[in-house]
Amino acid sequence: MTTIQMSVRPEDLSRVPQGHERIPDAGLLVIFGASGDLTKRKLMPALFHLEQTGLLPGNFAIVGVARRPLGGEFAADMRAGIVAFGGVEASDPKLDDFVGRISYFALKFDDPSDYAGLKAELERIDKDRGIAGHRLFYLATAPEFFAGIIENLGAQGMAQPEQGQTAVVIEKPFGHDLESARELNRQVNAVFQESQVFRIDHYLGKETVQNILVFRFANGIFEPIWNRNYIDHMQITAAETLGIEGRGPFYEKAGALRDVVQNHMMELLSFVTMEPPSSFEAESVRREKVKVWRAIPPIPILNAVRGQYGPGVVDGQRVVGYRDEERVNPESGTETYAALRLEIENWRWAGVPIYLRAGKRLKKQATEISIQFKQPPLLIFNRMAASSPCQEIQPNLLTIRIQPDEGIALRFGAKVPTSPNMDVCPVNMDFDYAAAFGKSSANGYERLLLDAMLGDQTLFSHRDGVETTWALYTPILEAWAAKRPEVFPNYFAGKWGPECSDRLLERDGRAWRNDLGRKA
Ligand code: BG6
């Protein structure tokens, strides 16, 4: 396929105002579960990038909280993480000062008597650094500790202090079904007001995800055709070549539907289908998201399929099947792949099927949204010579590449030059983020950490939102739990998932798009 590149003119880029970023006043970031991978691989590199770009206040400090007695080792380990996972030079002149602001406090999450000591320690750091009581508590522990930590913070008066702004960031998973999400919301809101609660979904921090809103609502030409009159169907794919990366016990309880569909994929779906919010502010954006999620009728169980990978070859490497992964039940019924067909019952989308699929150990690493438009009403050029390079006219396709190869492509038909038969060949107009702007997107946490420190909830989930998405998926999870899958594993690692997933689309006379990624 021929591709036309699209670029940004340097003079346009130079007109984007610089230096208008908001910087929080001061802050003490307290990370619970700080000895886990997330802190070292994602949070610390993101915080250091904020420091490098001058977006952290001078009076800022980080306290890691976990069970192990780590002491000074912790800061050293975080430095190593920033260098290894943040693409930072070990000799970076800002690194020493930054690491000097990291400390550690050992605490048993479920032991109330440890929290008085934590409070005293935070007050000491606050005073030393002139932080004026501005605190962000970040819960990155196993989810079973969330409620206890929140209750203990409340009991110590740390949730509603007399001085400064306090907020809590809660990592996913937020509950494991509707009932548990409701209960957690109740526990959280008994201690923190909703305006202090930041339920994080790192997908919302991705530039390409935020760009969906810019693409739709900062351009006049797409919105008029963004509806059932012009769109045939949509496919949203989150395909990973990775397996479960040593997270057996977590994944055994989660599975693909809980791990990525109920949260990340639903966020993508909402951005691509919601009505234009009246402003880019938390309340308006959240209201529109919940409205579109609520317009999804219950998904018939026949429209939800699951899979589990067996052994296979991924990126040229032999890999074991899910059941042979470390700390996984050898007879596990957990799904590592899920696909669904759903519809949105509103005036914009009625009758437009939306297909979602997410899986581990698939053929290619790619998160993409593809929007297929309807064919023209009359195909006057669809009479190809046998020698034609293109067998039939392909419908227009808009592809939003969330990652990797971040960008957007529009496929349309063009006349093959010199062809006497008016042969039509698909070509691509391709916008590539890295080529146009010279930088690839950050890991998502930078923007979200900064927003949480600034108290901006636009890119975080509201309690109604999480309950709505859980309400949609809980019946499927229950039906799956009640009936063990007949044939698991049902796809080879390195392939495109189970056959039942193909049939989900075949029933509608469609097929999954498997040529994901940028067309060079
Ligand atoms: C996490 C899931 O939330 O998202 C992982 O727990 C998954 O299983 C990851 O691999 C995907 O995130 P990203 O940013 O790599 O697409």
Coordinates of C-alpha atoms and ligand atoms in Angstrom, one line a residue:
M1 CA 0.0 0.0 0.0
T2 CA 1.3 3.5 -0.9
T3 CA 1.7 5.8 2.1
I4 CA 1.6 9.6 2.1
Q5 CA 3.4 11.0 5.2
M6 CA 2.1 14.0 7.0
S7 CA 4.3 16.4 8.9
V8 CA 4.2 19.4 11.2
R9 CA 5.7 22.6 9.9
P10 CA 8.4 23.9 12.3
E11 CA 7.0 27.4 12.2
D12 CA 3.6 26.0 13.4
L13 CA 5.3 24.1 16.2
S14 CA 7.2 27.2 17.3
R15 CA 3.9 29.0 17.7
V16 CA 2.8 26.6 20.5
P17 CA 3.3 28.6 23.7
Q18 CA 6.0 27.2 26.0
G19 CA 6.4 27.8 29.7
H20 CA 2.7 28.1 30.5
E21 CA 2.7 24.8 32.4
R22 CA 1.2 24.8 35.8
I23 CA 3.5 23.8 38.6
P24 CA 2.2 22.5 41.9
D25 CA 2.9 24.7 45.0
A26 CA 4.7 22.1 47.0
G27 CA 4.2 18.4 47.7
L28 CA 4.9 15.3 49.7
L29 CA 4.2 12.2 47.7
V30 CA 3.7 9.2 49.9
I31 CA 3.8 5.9 47.9
F32 CA 2.3 2.9 49.6
G33 CA 3.6 -0.4 48.1
A34 CA 6.7 1.4 47.0
S35 CA 8.9 -1.7 46.9
G36 CA 6.9 -3.0 43.9
D37 CA 7.9 -2.8 40.3
L38 CA 5.5 0.1 39.4
T39 CA 7.4 2.6 41.6
K40 CA 10.8 1.7 40.2
R41 CA 9.8 1.2 36.6
K42 CA 7.2 3.9 36.0
L43 CA 6.5 6.3 38.9
M44 CA 10.1 7.3 39.7
P45 CA 11.2 7.8 36.0
A46 CA 8.1 9.8 35.5
L47 CA 8.7 12.0 38.5
F48 CA 12.3 12.5 37.5
H49 CA 11.2 13.5 34.0
L50 CA 8.9 16.1 35.6
E51 CA 11.9 17.3 37.6
Q52 CA 14.0 17.5 34.4
T53 CA 11.4 19.6 32.7
G54 CA 11.1 21.9 35.7
L55 CA 7.5 20.9 36.5
L56 CA 8.1 19.8 40.1
P57 CA 8.1 22.4 42.8
G58 CA 11.4 23.0 44.8
N59 CA 9.8 21.9 48.0
F60 CA 8.9 18.4 47.0
A61 CA 9.7 15.1 48.6
I62 CA 8.9 11.4 48.2
V63 CA 8.4 8.9 50.9
G64 CA 8.2 5.2 49.9
V65 CA 6.2 3.1 52.3
A66 CA 6.2 -0.7 52.3
R67 CA 6.5 -3.7 54.6
R68 CA 10.2 -4.6 54.2
P69 CA 12.8 -2.8 56.3
L70 CA 14.7 -1.1 53.4
G71 CA 16.1 2.1 54.8
G72 CA 18.7 3.9 52.6
E73 CA 18.7 1.0 50.1
F74 CA 15.4 2.3 48.8
A75 CA 16.6 5.6 47.4
A76 CA 19.6 3.8 45.8
D77 CA 17.3 1.3 44.2
M78 CA 15.0 4.1 42.9
R79 CA 18.1 5.8 41.3
A80 CA 18.9 2.6 39.5
G81 CA 15.3 2.4 38.3
I82 CA 15.3 6.0 37.0
V83 CA 18.5 5.2 35.0
A84 CA 17.4 1.8 33.8
F85 CA 13.8 2.5 32.9
G86 CA 13.7 6.3 32.4
G87 CA 16.4 6.5 29.7
V88 CA 18.3 8.9 32.1
E89 CA 22.1 9.2 32.2
A90 CA 23.6 8.1 35.5
S91 CA 25.6 11.3 35.5
D92 CA 22.6 13.6 35.1
P93 CA 23.3 16.7 37.2
K94 CA 19.8 16.8 38.6
L95 CA 19.8 13.1 39.8
D96 CA 21.6 13.5 43.1
D97 CA 19.4 16.3 44.4
F98 CA 16.3 14.4 43.3
V99 CA 17.3 11.1 44.9
G100 CA 18.2 13.1 48.1
R101 CA 14.5 13.9 48.4
I102 CA 13.5 10.3 48.5
S103 CA 13.1 8.5 51.9
Y104 CA 11.6 5.3 53.1
F105 CA 9.3 4.3 55.9
A106 CA 8.6 0.7 56.8
L107 CA 5.0 -0.1 57.8
K108 CA 2.6 -3.0 58.0
F109 CA -0.3 -1.7 55.9
D110 CA -2.9 -3.4 58.0
D111 CA -1.5 -2.5 61.4
P112 CA -3.1 0.7 62.8
S113 CA -0.4 1.1 65.4
D114 CA 2.2 1.9 62.6
Y115 CA 0.3 4.9 61.3
A116 CA 1.0 7.2 64.2
G117 CA 4.8 6.8 63.4
L118 CA 4.1 7.5 59.7
K119 CA 2.2 10.7 60.6
A120 CA 5.1 11.9 62.8
E121 CA 7.6 11.1 60.0
L122 CA 5.6 13.0 57.4
E123 CA 5.2 16.0 59.7
R124 CA 9.0 16.0 60.2
I125 CA 9.7 16.0 56.4
D126 CA 7.0 18.5 55.8
K127 CA 8.5 20.9 58.3
D128 CA 12.1 20.4 57.1
R129 CA 11.2 21.1 53.5
G130 CA 8.4 23.7 54.0
I131 CA 5.8 21.6 52.3
A132 CA 2.9 23.3 54.1
G133 CA 0.8 20.1 54.4
H134 CA 0.3 19.4 50.7
R135 CA 0.1 15.6 50.4
L136 CA -0.6 13.1 47.8
F137 CA -1.0 9.5 49.0
Y138 CA -0.5 7.0 46.2
L139 CA -1.8 3.5 46.7
A140 CA 0.2 1.1 44.7
T141 CA -0.1 -1.9 47.0
A142 CA -2.0 -5.2 46.3
P143 CA -5.7 -4.1 46.1
E144 CA -6.7 -6.0 49.3
F145 CA -4.8 -3.3 51.3
F146 CA -6.5 -0.3 49.8
A147 CA -9.4 -0.1 52.2
G148 CA -7.3 -0.6 55.3
I149 CA -4.8 2.0 54.4
I150 CA -7.5 4.5 53.7
E151 CA -9.2 3.8 57.0
N152 CA -5.9 4.2 58.9
L153 CA -5.1 7.5 57.2
G154 CA -8.6 8.7 58.2
A155 CA -8.2 7.5 61.8
Q156 CA -5.0 9.5 62.1
G157 CA -6.6 12.6 60.7
M158 CA -4.4 12.5 57.7
A159 CA -7.2 12.6 55.1
Q160 CA -8.7 15.9 56.2
P161 CA -5.8 17.9 57.7
E162 CA -6.0 21.4 59.0
Q163 CA -3.4 22.7 56.6
G164 CA -2.7 22.0 52.9
Q165 CA -4.4 20.0 50.1
T166 CA -4.6 16.2 50.5
A167 CA -5.5 13.7 47.9
V168 CA -5.3 10.0 47.3
V169 CA -4.4 8.2 44.1
I170 CA -5.7 4.7 43.8
E171 CA -4.1 2.3 41.3
K172 CA -6.1 -0.3 39.4
P173 CA -7.6 -2.8 39.9
F174 CA -10.4 -0.8 41.5
G175 CA -12.5 -3.7 42.8
H176 CA -12.9 -7.1 41.0
D177 CA -16.6 -6.9 40.2
L178 CA -19.5 -4.5 40.8
E179 CA -20.1 -5.4 44.4
S180 CA -16.4 -5.0 45.4
A181 CA -16.0 -1.7 43.5
R182 CA -19.1 -0.3 45.2
E183 CA -17.8 -1.4 48.6
L184 CA -14.4 0.1 47.9
N185 CA -16.0 3.4 46.8
R186 CA -18.0 3.4 50.0
Q187 CA -14.9 2.9 52.1
V188 CA -12.9 5.5 50.2
N189 CA -15.7 8.1 50.3
A190 CA -16.2 7.5 54.0
V191 CA -12.7 9.0 54.5
F192 CA -12.0 11.2 51.4
Q193 CA -14.3 13.4 49.6
E194 CA -14.8 12.5 45.9
S195 CA -12.9 15.7 44.9
Q196 CA -9.8 14.2 46.7
V197 CA -9.9 10.8 45.0
F198 CA -7.9 10.1 41.8
R199 CA -8.6 6.6 40.5
I200 CA -5.8 6.1 38.0
D201 CA -5.9 4.5 34.6
H202 CA -2.5 5.0 33.0
Y203 CA -4.1 4.8 29.5
L204 CA -5.6 8.2 30.1
G205 CA -2.1 9.6 30.5
K206 CA -1.0 8.5 27.1
E207 CA -0.6 11.3 24.5
T208 CA -2.3 9.2 21.8
V209 CA -5.3 8.6 24.0
Q210 CA -5.7 12.3 24.8
N211 CA -5.2 13.0 21.2
I212 CA -8.4 11.1 20.3
L213 CA -10.3 14.0 21.9
V214 CA -8.2 16.6 20.1
F215 CA -8.6 14.7 16.8
R216 CA -12.4 14.6 17.2
F217 CA -13.1 18.0 18.8
A218 CA -10.3 20.3 17.6
N219 CA -11.1 19.5 13.9
G220 CA -14.2 20.3 12.1
I221 CA -14.2 17.7 9.4
F222 CA -14.5 14.4 11.4
E223 CA -17.4 15.0 13.8
P224 CA -20.1 15.3 11.1
I225 CA -19.3 11.8 9.8
W226 CA -18.6 10.3 13.3
N227 CA -21.9 8.4 13.5
R228 CA -24.1 5.6 12.3
N229 CA -24.7 7.2 9.0
Y230 CA -21.1 6.9 7.9
I231 CA -19.4 4.4 10.1
D232 CA -19.9 0.6 9.5
H233 CA -18.2 -0.7 12.6
M234 CA -15.2 -0.2 14.9
Q235 CA -12.5 -2.5 16.2
I236 CA -10.5 -1.8 19.3
T237 CA -7.5 -4.1 19.8
A238 CA -5.0 -4.2 22.7
A239 CA -2.6 -7.0 21.5
E240 CA 0.4 -7.8 23.6
T241 CA 3.3 -10.1 22.7
L242 CA 4.2 -10.1 26.4
G243 CA 3.0 -12.9 28.7
I244 CA 2.2 -12.3 32.3
E245 CA 5.8 -11.2 33.2
G246 CA 6.1 -13.2 36.5
R247 CA 2.7 -11.9 37.8
G248 CA 1.1 -15.3 38.1
P249 CA -0.8 -14.9 41.4
F250 CA -2.2 -11.5 40.3
Y251 CA -3.1 -12.6 36.8
E252 CA -4.7 -15.8 38.0
K253 CA -7.3 -13.7 39.9
A254 CA -7.6 -11.1 37.2
G255 CA -7.7 -12.5 33.6
A256 CA -7.8 -10.3 30.5
L257 CA -11.4 -8.9 31.0
R258 CA -10.6 -7.5 34.5
D259 CA -7.0 -6.6 33.7
V260 CA -7.4 -4.5 30.6
V261 CA -11.0 -4.6 29.2
Q262 CA -13.0 -3.2 32.1
N263 CA -10.6 -0.3 32.4
H264 CA -8.1 0.6 29.6
M265 CA -10.3 -0.5 26.7
M266 CA -13.4 1.1 28.1
E267 CA -11.5 4.4 28.4
L268 CA -10.5 4.1 24.8
L269 CA -14.1 3.3 23.8
S270 CA -15.5 6.2 25.7
F271 CA -13.1 8.7 24.1
V272 CA -13.9 7.5 20.6
T273 CA -17.7 7.4 21.1
M274 CA -18.7 10.0 23.6
E275 CA -20.6 13.2 22.8
P276 CA -18.5 16.4 22.7
P277 CA -18.1 17.6 26.3
S278 CA -19.0 21.3 26.8
S279 CA -15.4 21.9 28.1
F280 CA -12.3 20.0 28.8
E281 CA -12.9 19.9 32.5
A282 CA -13.3 17.0 34.9
E283 CA -17.1 17.2 35.3
S284 CA -18.0 17.6 31.7
V285 CA -15.7 14.9 30.4
R286 CA -16.7 12.4 33.1
R287 CA -20.4 13.1 32.5
E288 CA -20.1 12.3 28.8
K289 CA -18.0 9.2 29.5
V290 CA -20.6 7.8 31.9
K291 CA -23.4 8.6 29.6
V292 CA -21.9 6.6 26.7
W293 CA -21.1 3.7 28.9
R294 CA -24.6 3.6 30.3
A295 CA -26.0 3.5 26.8
I296 CA -24.3 0.1 26.2
P297 CA -27.0 -2.6 26.8
P298 CA -26.1 -5.8 28.6
I299 CA -23.7 -7.9 26.4
P300 CA -25.2 -11.3 25.5
I301 CA -22.9 -14.0 26.7
L302 CA -22.7 -15.3 23.1
N303 CA -21.0 -12.0 22.2
A304 CA -18.1 -12.5 24.7
V305 CA -15.4 -15.0 24.0
R306 CA -12.3 -16.0 26.0
G307 CA -9.0 -17.7 25.3
Q308 CA -5.9 -18.9 27.0
Y309 CA -2.5 -19.2 25.3
G310 CA -0.7 -22.5 25.0
P311 CA 3.0 -22.8 24.1
G312 CA 4.3 -21.2 20.9
V313 CA 6.8 -18.9 19.3
V314 CA 6.6 -15.2 19.9
D315 CA 9.1 -12.8 18.1
G316 CA 11.2 -15.8 17.1
Q317 CA 11.4 -17.1 20.7
R318 CA 9.8 -20.3 22.1
V319 CA 7.6 -19.5 25.0
V320 CA 5.7 -21.7 27.4
G321 CA 1.9 -21.8 27.7
Y322 CA 0.0 -19.9 30.3
R323 CA -0.5 -23.0 32.5
D324 CA 3.3 -23.5 32.6
E325 CA 4.0 -20.0 33.7
E326 CA 5.4 -19.6 37.2
R327 CA 2.9 -19.7 40.1
V328 CA 0.0 -20.5 37.7
N329 CA -2.4 -23.3 38.3
P330 CA -1.5 -26.1 35.8
E331 CA -5.3 -26.4 35.2
S332 CA -6.0 -22.8 35.3
G333 CA -9.3 -21.5 33.7
T334 CA -8.1 -17.9 33.7
E335 CA -8.5 -16.2 30.3
T336 CA -5.5 -14.5 28.8
Y337 CA -7.6 -13.3 25.8
A338 CA -11.1 -11.7 25.7
A339 CA -13.1 -10.5 22.7
L340 CA -16.5 -8.9 22.7
R341 CA -19.1 -7.4 20.5
L342 CA -21.1 -4.6 21.9
E343 CA -23.4 -1.8 20.7
I344 CA -24.2 1.6 22.0
E345 CA -27.9 2.4 22.1
N346 CA -28.1 6.1 21.4
W347 CA -28.9 8.2 18.3
R348 CA -25.3 8.5 17.2
W349 CA -24.4 4.8 17.4
A350 CA -27.5 2.6 17.2
G351 CA -26.7 -0.4 15.0
V352 CA -22.9 0.1 14.8
P353 CA -21.1 -2.9 16.2
I354 CA -18.0 -2.3 18.2
Y355 CA -15.6 -5.2 18.6
L356 CA -13.1 -5.2 21.4
R357 CA -10.2 -7.7 21.9
A358 CA -7.3 -7.9 24.3
G359 CA -4.8 -10.7 24.7
K360 CA -1.4 -11.7 25.9
R361 CA 1.2 -13.5 23.8
L362 CA -0.4 -12.5 20.5
K363 CA 1.4 -12.1 17.2
K364 CA 2.1 -8.4 17.5
Q365 CA 2.3 -5.7 20.1
A366 CA -0.2 -3.1 19.1
T367 CA -3.0 -1.1 20.6
E368 CA -5.2 0.3 17.9
I369 CA -8.6 1.6 17.2
S370 CA -9.9 1.2 13.7
I371 CA -13.0 2.8 12.4
Q372 CA -14.3 1.4 9.2
F373 CA -16.6 3.7 7.1
K374 CA -19.4 2.5 4.9
Q375 CA -18.8 1.9 1.3
P376 CA -20.1 4.5 -1.2
P377 CA -23.7 3.8 -2.2
L378 CA -22.7 2.8 -5.7
L379 CA -19.4 1.3 -6.7
I380 CA -18.9 2.4 -10.2
F381 CA -15.2 1.5 -10.4
N382 CA -15.5 -2.0 -8.9
R383 CA -14.9 -3.8 -12.2
M384 CA -11.4 -4.8 -12.0
A385 CA -9.3 -6.3 -14.7
A386 CA -7.9 -9.8 -13.7
S387 CA -4.4 -8.3 -13.7
S388 CA -5.4 -5.5 -11.4
P389 CA -3.2 -5.1 -8.3
C390 CA -6.3 -4.5 -6.2
Q391 CA -9.1 -7.1 -6.2
E392 CA -11.8 -4.9 -4.8
I393 CA -12.4 -1.4 -3.5
Q394 CA -11.7 -1.3 0.1
P395 CA -13.8 0.9 2.4
N396 CA -12.2 4.0 4.0
L397 CA -10.5 3.1 7.3
L398 CA -9.3 5.4 10.0
T399 CA -6.7 3.9 12.2
I400 CA -5.7 5.4 15.5
R401 CA -2.4 3.8 16.6
I402 CA -2.2 4.2 20.4
Q403 CA 1.1 2.4 20.6
P404 CA 3.7 1.6 19.3
D405 CA 4.3 3.6 16.1
E406 CA 1.9 6.3 17.6
G407 CA -0.1 8.0 14.9
I408 CA -3.2 8.1 12.8
A409 CA -3.8 6.8 9.3
L410 CA -6.6 7.3 6.8
R411 CA -7.0 4.8 4.0
F412 CA -8.7 5.8 0.8
G413 CA -8.8 4.7 -2.8
A414 CA -6.7 6.3 -5.5
K415 CA -6.6 5.8 -9.2
V416 CA -3.7 3.7 -10.3
P417 CA -1.8 5.9 -12.7
T418 CA -2.0 5.1 -16.3
S419 CA -4.5 2.4 -15.7
P420 CA -7.1 2.5 -18.5
N421 CA -9.6 0.6 -16.3
M422 CA -9.9 3.2 -13.6
D423 CA -8.3 0.7 -11.3
V424 CA -8.5 1.8 -7.7
C425 CA -5.8 1.1 -5.2
P426 CA -5.9 1.8 -1.4
V427 CA -3.4 4.4 -0.2
N428 CA -2.7 5.7 3.3
M429 CA -2.4 9.2 4.6
D430 CA -0.3 8.7 7.6
F431 CA 0.5 11.0 10.5
D432 CA 3.3 9.6 12.7
Y433 CA 3.8 11.3 16.1
A434 CA 7.5 10.7 16.4
A435 CA 8.2 11.8 12.8
A436 CA 6.1 14.9 13.1
F437 CA 7.0 16.1 16.6
G438 CA 10.4 14.5 17.0
K439 CA 9.5 12.8 20.2
S440 CA 7.5 9.8 21.3
S441 CA 5.0 9.9 24.0
A442 CA 5.8 9.5 27.7
N443 CA 4.7 6.5 29.7
G444 CA 1.5 8.2 30.9
Y445 CA 2.4 8.6 34.5
E446 CA 4.0 12.0 34.1
R447 CA 0.9 13.8 33.1
L448 CA -1.3 11.9 35.6
L449 CA 1.0 12.5 38.5
L450 CA 1.2 16.2 37.7
D451 CA -2.5 16.5 37.3
A452 CA -3.1 14.7 40.6
M453 CA -0.7 17.1 42.4
L454 CA -2.6 20.0 40.8
G455 CA -6.0 18.6 41.8
D456 CA -7.2 18.2 38.2
Q457 CA -9.4 15.1 37.9
T458 CA -10.2 15.3 34.2
L459 CA -8.1 12.3 33.3
F460 CA -9.2 10.1 36.3
S461 CA -12.1 7.9 36.8
H462 CA -15.1 8.9 38.8
R463 CA -16.9 6.5 41.2
D464 CA -19.9 6.4 38.9
G465 CA -17.7 5.5 36.0
V466 CA -16.0 2.5 37.6
E467 CA -19.3 1.2 38.8
T468 CA -20.9 1.5 35.4
T469 CA -18.1 -0.4 33.6
W470 CA -18.1 -3.1 36.3
A471 CA -21.9 -3.4 36.0
L472 CA -21.4 -4.2 32.3
Y473 CA -18.8 -6.8 32.8
T474 CA -19.8 -8.5 36.1
P475 CA -22.5 -10.7 34.4
I476 CA -19.9 -12.0 31.9
L477 CA -17.4 -12.6 34.6
E478 CA -20.0 -14.5 36.6
A479 CA -21.1 -16.6 33.7
W480 CA -17.5 -17.4 32.9
A481 CA -16.8 -18.3 36.5
A482 CA -19.8 -20.6 36.6
K483 CA -18.7 -22.6 33.5
R484 CA -15.2 -23.7 33.0
P485 CA -14.0 -23.2 29.5
E486 CA -14.2 -26.5 27.5
V487 CA -11.0 -26.3 25.7
F488 CA -8.2 -24.3 27.3
P489 CA -5.6 -23.5 26.0
N490 CA -7.3 -22.6 22.8
Y491 CA -4.7 -20.5 21.0
F492 CA -1.0 -20.9 20.4
A493 CA 1.3 -18.2 21.7
G494 CA 2.4 -16.0 18.8
K495 CA -1.0 -16.3 16.9
W496 CA -4.0 -14.0 16.7
G497 CA -6.0 -15.6 19.5
P498 CA -8.7 -18.4 19.5
E499 CA -10.9 -19.3 16.6
C500 CA -14.0 -18.5 18.5
S501 CA -12.9 -14.9 18.4
D502 CA -12.8 -14.9 14.6
R503 CA -16.3 -16.4 14.5
L504 CA -17.6 -13.5 16.6
L505 CA -17.0 -11.3 13.5
E506 CA -17.6 -13.9 10.8
R507 CA -21.2 -14.1 12.1
D508 CA -21.5 -10.5 11.0
G509 CA -19.7 -11.0 7.7
R510 CA -16.6 -9.2 9.0
A511 CA -13.1 -10.1 10.1
W512 CA -10.5 -8.8 12.5
R513 CA -7.9 -6.5 11.0
N514 CA -4.6 -8.2 11.7
D515 CA -2.3 -5.9 9.7
L516 CA -1.8 -3.6 12.7
G517 CA 0.9 -1.0 13.0
R518 CA 2.3 1.6 10.6
K519 CA 2.4 0.8 6.9
A520 CA 5.9 1.8 5.9
Ligands
BG6_1 C1 -1.7 -3.0 32.9 C2 -2.0 -4.5 32.9 O1 -2.7 -2.3 33.5 O2 -1.6 -2.6 31.5 C3 -0.9 -5.3 32.2 O3 -2.1 -4.9 34.3 C4 -0.8 -4.8 30.8 O4 -1.3 -6.7 32.1 C5 -0.6 -3.3 30.8 O5 0.3 -5.4 30.2 C6 -0.6 -2.7 29.4 O6 -0.2 -1.3 29.5 P1 0.7 -0.7 28.3 O7 0.8 0.8 28.7 O8 1.9 -1.4 28.2 O9 -0.2 -0.8 27.1

